[in-house]
Amino acid sequence: MKTRAVSWPLLGACVALTGLLTACPGPPPPADESVALRFSLPEGADRSNLWIAALYYPLEANGTVGQPVLITSTPAGSGTSGGDVPLYLSGYALRQARNSAKCTTPFLTGEASGKQSVSVTPNTVLTCNVGFLAYTASGYGTMPTLDNLKYTSNDLYGFASEAFKYSFVNVNGDGTRSTETGTRTAGWSLVRREVLNPSATPQEYLVTMNSVAKENQAVALKLREPRDPFRSQGLAGGRQ
């Protein structure tokens, strides 16, 4: 029987290649961006067929806001009886939203579009905001609409491409004015809304939308009836 001679140079190259591959592992997996939030409903709210949803509103190419994109939802009965309702946002779902060019948009042409006296530093920041609401579902797979909307939240879970500060003025149809300011961290963070209505200027509201510390994310987000847009949903309850 003939035996094939081993090519030592070839064998050495193979060993070297194997060592190189071992020394150069693939890219690390993406960081886990998942988060668990809790929501409180108004006292006495009917939880039958009530669902809580997380969604974002896409900014279309023509500058209009498109139909909401559902990220996830959970039945309001999934919490303890009469207690807070947990909602889990998976890292995969958040990455899908963050990577969407219709969600992650320049702050100046997205959130600040149509506002007055806009100031943002740095002015290159991109943001993507996930909002929350509660709606009645006639069956599994029912999507939230204006007709089945029950409660909303003024708080949001937002992504920022970099840390930034901003301010702008919004003039409302009823003649009132709101001056909004905010400081947000880079990456995903819970952004809570606070509203002040100084007695000296009853037609003017002071709104803050700031990122909160990770440890404060455990405080439940309040869901309210969709009426007064200036009702505070902040961490400390706010004042009016």
Coordinates of C-alpha atoms in Angstrom, one line a residue:
M1 CA 0.0 0.0 0.0
K2 CA 1.3 3.4 -0.9
T3 CA 1.2 6.2 1.6
R4 CA 1.0 9.8 0.7
A5 CA 3.7 12.0 1.9
V6 CA 2.6 14.8 4.2
S7 CA 3.5 18.3 2.9
W8 CA 4.9 20.0 5.9
P9 CA 4.7 23.5 4.6
L10 CA 1.0 22.9 3.8
L11 CA 0.4 21.4 7.3
G12 CA 2.1 24.4 8.9
A13 CA -0.1 26.8 6.9
C14 CA -3.2 24.9 8.1
V15 CA -2.1 25.1 11.7
A16 CA -1.3 28.8 11.4
L17 CA -4.7 29.4 9.8
T18 CA -6.5 27.5 12.5
G19 CA -4.7 29.5 15.2
L20 CA -5.6 32.8 13.4
L21 CA -9.3 31.9 13.3
T22 CA -9.2 30.9 17.0
A23 CA -7.5 34.2 17.9
C24 CA -10.0 36.3 15.9
P25 CA -13.5 35.5 17.2
G26 CA -16.6 37.0 15.5
P27 CA -18.2 40.2 16.6
P28 CA -19.8 40.2 20.1
P29 CA -23.6 39.8 20.2
P30 CA -25.5 43.1 20.5
A31 CA -26.2 44.3 24.0
D32 CA -29.5 43.3 25.6
E33 CA -31.7 46.3 25.3
S34 CA -34.8 44.6 26.7
V35 CA -36.7 46.3 29.5
A36 CA -39.7 45.5 31.7
L37 CA -42.1 48.4 32.6
R38 CA -45.2 48.6 34.7
F39 CA -48.4 50.6 34.1
S40 CA -51.1 51.8 36.5
L41 CA -54.7 52.2 35.3
P42 CA -57.3 54.6 36.7
E43 CA -59.1 53.4 39.7
G44 CA -62.1 51.3 38.8
A45 CA -61.0 50.8 35.2
D46 CA -62.7 47.9 33.5
R47 CA -59.9 45.5 32.5
S48 CA -62.0 43.0 30.6
N49 CA -60.8 43.0 26.9
L50 CA -58.4 45.8 27.8
W51 CA -54.9 45.6 26.3
I52 CA -51.8 47.8 26.8
A53 CA -49.7 48.4 23.8
A54 CA -46.3 49.9 22.9
L55 CA -46.0 51.5 19.5
Y56 CA -44.3 54.2 17.5
Y57 CA -45.6 56.6 14.8
P58 CA -43.5 56.4 11.6
L59 CA -42.4 59.6 9.9
E60 CA -43.1 59.2 6.2
A61 CA -41.0 60.6 3.4
N62 CA -43.4 63.4 2.7
G63 CA -43.2 64.6 6.3
T64 CA -46.6 63.2 7.5
V65 CA -47.0 60.8 10.4
G66 CA -48.1 57.3 9.3
Q67 CA -50.2 54.6 10.9
P68 CA -48.8 53.4 14.3
V69 CA -46.5 50.5 14.2
L70 CA -47.2 48.0 17.1
I71 CA -44.2 46.8 18.9
T72 CA -45.9 44.6 21.5
S73 CA -49.0 44.4 23.6
T74 CA -50.3 42.6 26.7
P75 CA -53.7 42.1 28.3
A76 CA -54.4 44.4 31.3
G77 CA -55.5 41.3 33.3
S78 CA -51.9 40.0 33.2
G79 CA -51.1 41.9 36.4
T80 CA -52.2 41.3 39.9
S81 CA -55.9 41.9 40.6
G82 CA -56.4 45.7 40.5
G83 CA -52.6 46.3 40.5
D84 CA -50.0 47.4 38.0
V85 CA -49.7 45.7 34.6
P86 CA -46.3 44.6 33.5
L87 CA -45.2 45.1 29.9
Y88 CA -42.0 43.6 28.5
L89 CA -40.2 45.2 25.5
S90 CA -37.7 42.8 24.0
G91 CA -34.3 43.9 22.8
Y92 CA -35.1 42.6 19.4
A93 CA -38.3 44.7 19.1
L94 CA -36.5 47.8 20.3
R95 CA -33.6 47.2 17.8
Q96 CA -36.2 46.9 15.0
A97 CA -37.7 50.2 15.9
R98 CA -34.3 51.9 16.4
N99 CA -33.1 50.6 13.0
S100 CA -36.1 51.9 11.2
A101 CA -35.5 55.1 9.3
K102 CA -39.1 56.0 9.9
C103 CA -38.7 55.9 13.7
T104 CA -35.1 57.1 14.2
T105 CA -35.2 60.6 12.6
P106 CA -33.5 64.0 13.1
F107 CA -34.9 65.7 16.2
L108 CA -35.2 69.0 14.3
T109 CA -37.5 67.5 11.6
G110 CA -39.2 65.0 13.8
E111 CA -40.1 65.8 17.4
A112 CA -39.5 69.5 16.9
S113 CA -41.3 69.8 13.6
G114 CA -43.7 72.8 13.6
K115 CA -42.5 74.1 16.9
Q116 CA -41.3 77.6 17.6
S117 CA -38.0 78.9 19.1
V118 CA -36.4 75.5 18.8
S119 CA -33.0 75.0 20.4
V120 CA -31.2 71.6 20.5
T121 CA -27.6 70.7 21.4
P122 CA -26.1 69.0 19.6
N123 CA -28.4 69.7 16.6
T124 CA -27.4 66.4 14.8
V125 CA -29.1 64.1 17.3
L126 CA -31.5 61.4 16.1
T127 CA -34.4 60.2 18.2
C128 CA -37.0 57.3 18.1
N129 CA -39.9 57.4 20.6
V130 CA -42.1 54.5 21.7
G131 CA -45.4 55.5 23.2
F132 CA -48.0 53.6 25.2
L133 CA -51.8 53.3 25.3
A134 CA -54.6 51.0 26.4
Y135 CA -57.4 49.9 24.1
T136 CA -60.3 47.4 24.1
A137 CA -59.8 44.4 21.9
S138 CA -62.7 42.4 20.4
G139 CA -60.4 39.4 19.9
Y140 CA -56.8 38.3 19.6
G141 CA -54.9 40.4 17.0
T142 CA -57.1 43.5 17.3
M143 CA -55.1 46.6 16.6
P144 CA -55.5 49.9 18.5
T145 CA -57.5 52.5 16.7
L146 CA -59.1 55.9 17.7
D147 CA -62.4 54.0 18.1
N148 CA -61.1 51.5 20.7
L149 CA -58.7 53.8 22.5
K150 CA -59.3 54.0 26.2
Y151 CA -56.2 55.4 27.9
T152 CA -52.9 57.0 27.0
S153 CA -49.6 57.9 28.7
N154 CA -47.6 61.1 28.3
D155 CA -44.4 59.3 29.2
L156 CA -42.4 57.5 26.6
Y157 CA -39.5 55.1 26.1
G158 CA -37.0 56.9 23.8
F159 CA -33.8 56.3 21.9
A160 CA -31.3 59.1 21.3
S161 CA -28.2 58.7 19.1
E162 CA -26.3 60.9 21.6
A163 CA -27.0 62.8 24.8
F164 CA -28.7 66.1 24.2
K165 CA -30.7 69.0 25.6
Y166 CA -33.5 70.9 23.9
S167 CA -36.2 73.5 24.2
F168 CA -39.1 74.7 22.1
V169 CA -42.4 76.6 22.3
N170 CA -45.7 75.1 21.2
V171 CA -48.7 77.4 20.6
N172 CA -52.0 75.5 21.0
G173 CA -55.3 76.0 19.2
D174 CA -57.0 77.3 22.4
G175 CA -54.5 80.1 22.8
T176 CA -52.4 78.5 25.5
R177 CA -48.7 78.1 25.1
S178 CA -46.3 75.5 26.4
T179 CA -42.6 75.7 26.7
E180 CA -41.0 72.3 26.7
T181 CA -37.5 71.5 27.8
G182 CA -35.7 68.2 28.1
T183 CA -32.4 66.5 28.9
R184 CA -32.0 63.0 27.5
T185 CA -29.3 60.4 27.7
A186 CA -27.7 58.5 24.8
G187 CA -29.3 55.1 24.0
W188 CA -32.7 54.0 25.3
S189 CA -34.2 55.6 28.4
L190 CA -37.5 56.1 30.1
V191 CA -38.6 59.7 29.5
R192 CA -41.1 61.1 32.0
R193 CA -43.3 64.2 31.5
E194 CA -43.8 66.9 34.1
V195 CA -46.1 69.8 33.8
L196 CA -46.2 73.1 35.7
N197 CA -48.9 75.7 35.3
P198 CA -47.7 78.8 37.2
S199 CA -50.6 80.8 38.8
A200 CA -49.1 84.0 37.5
T201 CA -49.3 82.9 33.9
P202 CA -52.4 80.6 33.7
Q203 CA -52.2 80.5 29.9
E204 CA -48.7 79.2 29.9
Y205 CA -47.5 75.7 30.7
L206 CA -44.0 74.6 31.5
V207 CA -43.3 71.0 30.3
T208 CA -40.2 68.9 31.0
M209 CA -39.4 65.6 29.3
N210 CA -36.3 64.2 30.9
S211 CA -34.6 60.8 30.9
V212 CA -34.8 59.2 34.4
A213 CA -32.3 57.1 36.1
K214 CA -32.5 53.3 35.6
E215 CA -33.6 52.7 39.2
N216 CA -36.6 55.0 38.7
Q217 CA -37.9 52.9 35.8
A218 CA -39.5 50.6 38.4
V219 CA -42.1 53.4 39.2
A220 CA -45.3 52.6 37.2
L221 CA -46.2 54.7 34.3
K222 CA -49.7 56.3 34.6
L223 CA -52.3 55.7 32.0
R224 CA -55.1 58.3 31.8
E225 CA -58.2 59.1 29.8
P226 CA -57.2 60.9 26.5
R227 CA -58.4 64.4 27.2
D228 CA -56.2 67.1 28.8
P229 CA -52.8 67.0 27.0
F230 CA -51.2 69.0 29.8
R231 CA -52.0 66.6 32.6
S232 CA -48.8 65.6 34.3
Q233 CA -47.8 62.0 34.2
G234 CA -44.4 62.5 35.8
L235 CA -42.5 60.7 38.5
A236 CA -43.5 63.1 41.3
G237 CA -47.1 63.6 40.1
G238 CA -46.4 67.2 38.9
R239 CA -48.4 70.3 39.6
Q240 CA -51.0 72.2 37.7

